[in-house]
Structures are given as C-alpha cells and as structure tokens.
mmCIF file of C-alpha atoms in Angstrom:
data_model
loop_
_atom_site.group_PDB
_atom_site.id
_atom_site.type_symbol
_atom_site.label_atom_id
_atom_site.label_comp_id
_atom_site.label_asym_id
_atom_site.label_seq_id
_atom_site.Cartn_x
_atom_site.Cartn_y
_atom_site.Cartn_z
ATOM 1 C CA UNK A 14 145.691 210.016 158.137
ATOM 2 C CA UNK A 15 141.917 209.707 157.777
ATOM 3 C CA UNK A 16 139.777 212.802 157.200
ATOM 4 C CA UNK A 17 136.111 212.988 158.182
ATOM 5 C CA UNK A 18 133.979 215.872 156.916
ATOM 6 C CA UNK A 19 130.656 216.674 158.572
ATOM 7 C CA UNK A 20 128.485 218.110 155.791
ATOM 8 C CA UNK A 21 124.986 216.889 156.552
ATOM 9 C CA UNK A 22 123.338 219.750 158.386
ATOM 10 C CA UNK A 23 120.931 222.158 156.742
ATOM 11 C CA UNK A 24 121.633 225.868 156.772
ATOM 12 C CA UNK A 25 120.160 228.002 159.572
ATOM 13 C CA UNK A 26 116.762 229.572 158.870
ATOM 14 C CA UNK A 27 118.321 232.992 158.218
ATOM 15 C CA UNK A 28 120.327 231.515 155.350
ATOM 16 C CA UNK A 29 117.480 229.367 154.084
ATOM 17 C CA UNK A 30 115.485 232.585 153.745
ATOM 18 C CA UNK A 31 118.211 233.671 151.306
ATOM 19 C CA UNK A 32 117.721 230.493 149.280
ATOM 20 C CA UNK A 33 120.670 228.616 150.766
ATOM 21 C CA UNK A 34 119.614 225.139 151.878
ATOM 22 C CA UNK A 35 123.068 223.670 152.507
ATOM 23 C CA UNK A 36 126.169 225.789 153.109
ATOM 24 C CA UNK A 37 128.648 223.101 151.888
ATOM 25 C CA UNK A 38 127.120 223.368 148.414
ATOM 26 C CA UNK A 39 127.880 227.078 148.020
ATOM 27 C CA UNK A 40 130.456 227.762 145.326
ATOM 28 C CA UNK A 41 133.865 229.396 145.719
ATOM 29 C CA UNK A 42 136.230 229.630 142.759
ATOM 30 C CA UNK A 43 134.174 227.187 140.715
ATOM 31 C CA UNK A 44 133.971 224.453 143.352
ATOM 32 C CA UNK A 45 131.646 223.780 146.251
ATOM 33 C CA UNK A 46 132.772 224.411 149.803
ATOM 34 C CA UNK A 47 132.521 220.652 150.314
ATOM 35 C CA UNK A 48 134.832 220.012 147.373
ATOM 36 C CA UNK A 49 137.256 222.679 148.579
ATOM 37 C CA UNK A 50 137.310 221.157 152.067
ATOM 38 C CA UNK A 51 137.961 217.637 150.803
ATOM 39 C CA UNK A 52 140.715 218.835 148.470
ATOM 40 C CA UNK A 53 142.465 220.854 151.186
ATOM 41 C CA UNK A 54 142.332 217.945 153.638
ATOM 42 C CA UNK A 55 143.750 215.559 151.045
ATOM 43 C CA UNK A 56 146.484 217.918 149.865
ATOM 44 C CA UNK A 57 147.385 219.633 153.128
ATOM 45 C CA UNK A 58 146.781 216.716 155.473
ATOM 46 C CA UNK A 59 148.154 213.966 153.287
ATOM 47 C CA UNK A 60 144.858 212.125 153.685
ATOM 48 C CA UNK A 61 144.460 209.171 151.341
ATOM 49 C CA UNK A 62 140.843 208.751 152.449
ATOM 50 C CA UNK A 63 138.292 211.513 153.008
ATOM 51 C CA UNK A 64 134.925 210.361 154.350
ATOM 52 C CA UNK A 65 131.969 212.710 153.884
ATOM 53 C CA UNK A 66 129.133 212.442 156.395
ATOM 54 C CA UNK A 67 126.064 213.682 154.541
ATOM 55 C CA UNK A 68 122.737 212.357 153.256
ATOM 56 C CA UNK A 69 122.469 210.947 149.753
ATOM 57 C CA UNK A 70 121.023 214.169 148.313
ATOM 58 C CA UNK A 71 124.321 215.944 148.988
ATOM 59 C CA UNK A 72 126.528 215.193 145.950
ATOM 60 C CA UNK A 73 130.086 214.095 146.622
ATOM 61 C CA UNK A 74 133.054 215.857 145.010
ATOM 62 C CA UNK A 75 134.654 213.988 142.138
ATOM 63 C CA UNK A 76 137.919 213.342 143.902
ATOM 64 C CA UNK A 77 139.660 209.948 144.127
ATOM 65 C CA UNK A 78 140.131 210.211 147.908
ATOM 66 C CA UNK A 79 136.469 210.963 148.679
ATOM 67 C CA UNK A 80 133.770 208.485 149.670
ATOM 68 C CA UNK A 81 130.492 208.651 151.565
ATOM 69 C CA UNK A 82 130.282 207.430 155.143
ATOM 70 C CA UNK A 83 127.337 206.246 157.158
ATOM 71 C CA UNK A 84 125.098 209.198 157.915
ATOM 72 C CA UNK A 85 122.484 209.043 160.649
ATOM 73 C CA UNK A 86 122.539 212.688 161.729
ATOM 74 C CA UNK A 87 124.153 211.717 165.056
ATOM 75 C CA UNK A 88 127.543 213.277 164.357
ATOM 76 C CA UNK A 89 129.479 211.691 167.233
ATOM 77 C CA UNK A 90 128.251 208.191 166.456
ATOM 78 C CA UNK A 91 128.918 208.656 162.749
ATOM 79 C CA UNK A 92 132.497 209.828 163.377
ATOM 80 C CA UNK A 93 133.077 206.935 165.771
ATOM 81 C CA UNK A 94 131.747 204.539 163.142
ATOM 82 C CA UNK A 95 134.316 205.892 160.667
ATOM 83 C CA UNK A 96 137.101 205.418 163.194
ATOM 84 C CA UNK A 97 136.048 201.852 163.919
ATOM 85 C CA UNK A 98 135.902 201.052 160.198
ATOM 86 C CA UNK A 99 139.438 202.332 159.567
ATOM 87 C CA UNK A 100 141.713 200.578 162.020
ATOM 88 C CA UNK A 101 144.771 201.443 159.933
ATOM 89 C CA UNK A 102 144.383 205.174 160.615
ATOM 90 C CA UNK A 103 146.465 206.571 163.476
ATOM 91 C CA UNK A 104 144.915 210.041 163.456
ATOM 92 C CA UNK A 105 141.688 211.578 162.259
ATOM 93 C CA UNK A 106 141.265 215.055 160.844
ATOM 94 C CA UNK A 107 137.685 216.074 161.607
ATOM 95 C CA UNK A 108 136.280 219.063 159.775
ATOM 96 C CA UNK A 109 133.196 221.025 158.955
ATOM 97 C CA UNK A 110 132.524 222.034 155.343
ATOM 98 C CA UNK A 111 131.652 225.707 155.765
ATOM 99 C CA UNK A 112 135.034 227.489 155.470
ATOM 100 C CA UNK A 113 135.155 229.511 152.221
ATOM 101 C CA UNK A 114 138.775 230.597 152.756
ATOM 102 C CA UNK A 115 140.225 227.227 153.738
ATOM 103 C CA UNK A 116 143.586 226.363 152.167
ATOM 104 C CA UNK A 117 145.729 223.263 152.013
ATOM 105 C CA UNK A 118 148.547 225.320 153.539
ATOM 106 C CA UNK A 119 146.473 226.025 156.651
ATOM 107 C CA UNK A 120 145.635 222.342 157.011
ATOM 108 C CA UNK A 121 149.311 221.469 156.588
ATOM 109 C CA UNK A 122 150.263 223.830 159.421
ATOM 110 C CA UNK A 123 147.767 222.103 161.696
ATOM 111 C CA UNK A 124 149.129 218.686 160.761
ATOM 112 C CA UNK A 125 152.713 219.872 161.278
ATOM 113 C CA UNK A 126 151.742 221.046 164.767
ATOM 114 C CA UNK A 127 150.428 217.575 165.510
ATOM 115 C CA UNK A 128 153.592 215.910 164.221
ATOM 116 C CA UNK A 129 155.742 218.221 166.327
ATOM 117 C CA UNK A 130 153.916 217.888 169.667
ATOM 118 C CA UNK A 131 152.130 214.504 169.363
ATOM 119 C CA UNK A 132 148.942 215.436 171.260
ATOM 120 C CA UNK A 133 145.971 213.100 171.383
ATOM 121 C CA UNK A 134 143.610 215.997 170.784
ATOM 122 C CA UNK A 135 144.767 218.992 168.734
ATOM 123 C CA UNK A 136 142.513 222.026 168.458
ATOM 124 C CA UNK A 137 143.566 225.185 166.590
ATOM 125 C CA UNK A 138 142.867 228.680 167.894
ATOM 126 C CA UNK A 139 143.451 231.963 166.077
ATOM 127 C CA UNK A 140 144.120 235.439 167.447
ATOM 128 C CA UNK A 141 141.227 237.886 167.027
ATOM 129 C CA UNK A 142 143.416 240.525 165.399
ATOM 130 C CA UNK A 143 144.575 238.063 162.753
ATOM 131 C CA UNK A 144 141.009 237.035 161.927
ATOM 132 C CA UNK A 145 139.824 240.631 161.639
ATOM 133 C CA UNK A 146 142.815 241.550 159.500
ATOM 134 C CA UNK A 147 142.002 238.696 157.121
ATOM 135 C CA UNK A 148 138.270 239.439 156.987
ATOM 136 C CA UNK A 149 137.369 242.924 158.263
ATOM 137 C CA UNK A 150 133.850 243.172 159.634
ATOM 138 C CA UNK A 151 133.456 239.471 160.294
ATOM 139 C CA UNK A 152 131.563 238.425 163.405
ATOM 140 C CA UNK A 153 133.147 235.560 165.333
ATOM 141 C CA UNK A 154 132.673 234.164 168.817
ATOM 142 C CA UNK A 155 135.791 234.993 170.818
ATOM 143 C CA UNK A 156 137.209 233.751 174.087
ATOM 144 C CA UNK A 157 139.053 236.280 176.231
ATOM 145 C CA UNK A 158 142.066 234.724 177.901
ATOM 146 C CA UNK A 159 144.875 236.249 179.914
ATOM 147 C CA UNK A 160 146.561 238.610 177.460
ATOM 148 C CA UNK A 161 144.946 237.007 174.427
ATOM 149 C CA UNK A 162 141.615 236.934 172.614
ATOM 150 C CA UNK A 163 141.050 233.918 170.362
ATOM 151 C CA UNK A 164 138.471 232.071 168.335
ATOM 152 C CA UNK A 165 138.424 228.354 167.619
ATOM 153 C CA UNK A 166 139.088 226.595 164.348
ATOM 154 C CA UNK A 167 136.793 224.250 162.470
ATOM 155 C CA UNK A 168 139.320 221.511 161.743
ATOM 156 C CA UNK A 169 140.870 219.462 164.528
ATOM 157 C CA UNK A 170 142.903 216.297 164.876
ATOM 158 C CA UNK A 171 142.404 213.400 167.258
ATOM 159 C CA UNK A 172 144.257 210.189 167.973
ATOM 160 C CA UNK A 173 142.136 207.283 166.772
ATOM 161 C CA UNK A 174 143.002 205.045 169.739
ATOM 162 C CA UNK A 175 141.997 207.748 172.214
ATOM 163 C CA UNK A 176 138.728 208.310 170.362
ATOM 164 C CA UNK A 177 137.595 204.680 170.362
ATOM 165 C CA UNK A 178 138.566 204.297 174.028
ATOM 166 C CA UNK A 179 136.428 207.264 175.112
ATOM 167 C CA UNK A 180 133.215 206.789 173.155
ATOM 168 C CA UNK A 181 130.848 207.312 176.084
ATOM 169 C CA UNK A 182 132.723 210.408 177.245
ATOM 170 C CA UNK A 183 132.473 211.921 173.770
ATOM 171 C CA UNK A 184 128.758 211.202 173.611
ATOM 172 C CA UNK A 185 128.284 212.834 177.002
ATOM 173 C CA UNK A 186 130.298 215.902 176.033
ATOM 174 C CA UNK A 187 128.381 216.395 172.816
ATOM 175 C CA UNK A 188 125.006 215.903 174.508
ATOM 176 C CA UNK A 189 125.965 218.472 177.170
ATOM 177 C CA UNK A 190 127.408 221.110 174.849
ATOM 178 C CA UNK A 191 124.402 223.470 175.223
ATOM 179 C CA UNK A 192 123.659 222.677 178.871
ATOM 180 C CA UNK A 193 125.656 224.996 181.132
ATOM 181 C CA UNK A 194 124.871 223.087 184.323
ATOM 182 C CA UNK A 195 125.957 219.810 182.781
ATOM 183 C CA UNK A 196 129.173 221.403 181.522
ATOM 184 C CA UNK A 197 129.877 222.885 184.952
ATOM 185 C CA UNK A 198 129.434 219.440 186.439
ATOM 186 C CA UNK A 199 131.977 218.005 184.018
ATOM 187 C CA UNK A 200 134.541 220.824 183.936
ATOM 188 C CA UNK A 201 134.048 222.371 187.374
ATOM 189 C CA UNK A 202 132.659 225.772 188.319
ATOM 190 C CA UNK A 203 136.127 227.219 188.961
ATOM 191 C CA UNK A 204 137.063 226.512 185.370
ATOM 192 C CA UNK A 205 134.246 228.785 184.201
ATOM 193 C CA UNK A 206 135.054 231.409 186.815
ATOM 194 C CA UNK A 207 138.636 231.571 185.553
ATOM 195 C CA UNK A 208 137.344 231.957 182.006
ATOM 196 C CA UNK A 209 134.890 234.695 182.973
ATOM 197 C CA UNK A 210 137.536 236.620 184.892
ATOM 198 C CA UNK A 211 140.125 236.171 182.125
ATOM 199 C CA UNK A 212 142.484 234.341 184.483
ATOM 200 C CA UNK A 213 142.973 231.393 182.126
ATOM 201 C CA UNK A 214 145.632 231.078 179.462
ATOM 202 C CA UNK A 215 146.158 228.460 176.758
ATOM 203 C CA UNK A 216 148.389 226.301 178.956
ATOM 204 C CA UNK A 217 145.744 226.222 181.684
ATOM 205 C CA UNK A 218 143.093 225.238 179.140
ATOM 206 C CA UNK A 219 145.279 222.424 177.862
ATOM 207 C CA UNK A 220 145.971 221.054 181.347
ATOM 208 C CA UNK A 221 142.415 221.288 182.606
ATOM 209 C CA UNK A 222 140.725 219.950 179.490
ATOM 210 C CA UNK A 223 143.324 217.203 179.306
ATOM 211 C CA UNK A 224 142.390 216.029 182.801
ATOM 212 C CA UNK A 225 138.679 216.083 181.967
ATOM 213 C CA UNK A 226 138.977 214.096 178.741
ATOM 214 C CA UNK A 227 141.949 211.982 179.836
ATOM 215 C CA UNK A 228 144.110 213.048 176.911
ATOM 216 C CA UNK A 229 147.169 215.035 175.935
ATOM 217 C CA UNK A 230 145.450 218.157 174.656
ATOM 218 C CA UNK A 231 147.050 220.951 172.679
ATOM 219 C CA UNK A 232 145.327 224.233 171.915
ATOM 220 C CA UNK A 233 147.566 225.398 169.090
ATOM 221 C CA UNK A 234 147.748 229.130 168.385
ATOM 222 C CA UNK A 235 148.144 229.164 164.601
ATOM 223 C CA UNK A 236 148.476 232.042 162.118
ATOM 224 C CA UNK A 237 145.681 230.539 160.038
ATOM 225 C CA UNK A 238 142.437 232.545 160.128
ATOM 226 C CA UNK A 239 141.260 230.370 157.233
ATOM 227 C CA UNK A 240 140.655 227.594 159.783
ATOM 228 C CA UNK A 241 138.387 229.794 161.898
ATOM 229 C CA UNK A 242 136.349 231.768 159.359
ATOM 230 C CA UNK A 243 133.166 229.857 158.650
ATOM 231 C CA UNK A 244 129.803 230.713 157.138
ATOM 232 C CA UNK A 245 126.915 229.841 159.405
ATOM 233 C CA UNK A 246 124.767 232.972 159.644
ATOM 234 C CA UNK A 247 123.497 235.836 157.506
ATOM 235 C CA UNK A 248 126.183 238.264 158.686
ATOM 236 C CA UNK A 249 128.840 235.793 157.503
ATOM 237 C CA UNK A 250 127.186 235.645 154.106
ATOM 238 C CA UNK A 251 127.510 239.411 153.801
ATOM 239 C CA UNK A 252 131.171 239.597 154.871
ATOM 240 C CA UNK A 253 132.165 236.610 152.710
ATOM 241 C CA UNK A 254 130.133 237.600 149.648
ATOM 242 C CA UNK A 255 133.231 238.918 147.768
ATOM 243 C CA UNK A 256 134.761 235.429 147.934
ATOM 244 C CA UNK A 257 131.668 233.494 146.846
ATOM 245 C CA UNK A 258 130.820 232.838 143.237
ATOM 246 C CA UNK A 259 128.251 235.405 141.976
ATOM 247 C CA UNK A 260 125.290 233.044 141.783
ATOM 248 C CA UNK A 261 125.644 232.127 145.460
ATOM 249 C CA UNK A 262 126.509 235.508 146.933
ATOM 250 C CA UNK A 263 122.967 236.965 146.780
#
C-alpha cells in the first residue's frame, strides 16, 4: 500500500490573518498535523512508503516511511506521477494533512473496508450526528440523502491500475470540480435533481458514479468522524482549538 499526502497548499486568507500560513504545520500533541497524518497512514494503513506532496519549505516528518514526492502544485498530475513511479503498489491511500483528530484506527477501518469489498475507488462518508457528537459546534458541508445526512472523509483509497488507466478522466474531473455546468454535463442533470430532492441513497451514488468513472465505487459509511473533521477555515480553528497545542490555538 502506497500513501500519498497532499500538504502543499497555503492556508485560506482567514487563517493566514490568524498567523497560520500552512495548516499541516499546526501542532497537535507535540507533532505537526503532517506528522500525525503520515504516522496514522503508516500504522493504520500498513503503508511502507508515504509520499508527501509539498514544496521544499515544508519540513518532512522524521519517520522512516516518509519521503518527498515531486511537487508542482498540480495535485492530480503529482499524484499520478507517484502512482507511475511505484508500480509495485496495488492501492493508493490519498490523504490531506488537515485532520487534527485523525487516528490510525480510523485509517485501519477504511483499509479493512477496502479489503472486504475490493472496490477500485473507496470513499468514506460519516453520518452528521456522529460528527456533531464527536465535535459539537463544528461546521461541515453535508449531503442530504434519502434517510441519511452525511459528510465526506479526507482519506480515500484507489486502485493503482484504475488510476493510471483513467488519467485524462481524472484531470477533467478535477478541472471541472467548481464548474456546475461542466459537472452536469459529466454526471447528468437528473443526478443533481435526485440529490436536490433527496431521492438518492448511497447505493445509487455508488452505481451512478461508478458508471461515470468506469470503476467499482464504494461510498463506505464508517463510524469514523476523525476522517471527516478537517481544519480549513476560521470556524474550524475555533471548534478545534481545545485539541491544538497552545501556541497554535490562538
């Protein structure tokens, strides 16, 4: 298993105004979020290699599994480059580095889900009630489905062979992620109508997205709010302040 950690982006302006230039360098329990992420992926995912995608000014954790990958700022191309350079890897765990509550146990549950169901794309989702019970007052983006309200995780697993066979599709998806018309063209207007009217469930999402990306997709409902709670705006800084080391919680 190969892990790839995207840790190159600068913090949003609202956090920079608080003196936080890079979220992955915030400290939790005496280690940076980047270090915590790499450790949890190695321990929970059984990853012998953890590649960090970040510019040179971002220091790497002192961990034997961790090395620096090519960083151009084009996240899809940089992940693909990692996959092409590691032909011995069957799966990739792809992660952000902004989850202060991440645990190796949560990563292990995600990996176990992949071993059990063998999807080509595995994406974790977490029930809203579980997230709010773990971190009261947190502000997440939720998707209302039929009988369920969920938020997405920040660690997912993909089959390496599928990834390298669908490079152009992945580039197109990433380029279109903020363009509603482009997304409607790719996924179909009825897909969005079903989402807006709460007529979609997880099984429908898996089937439809699987057809679009030509993959066996699993949206795994996991009891792991640690995978979904990230820090990317000022409100998150306030709700997560009790977990951050004192010098970084102001």
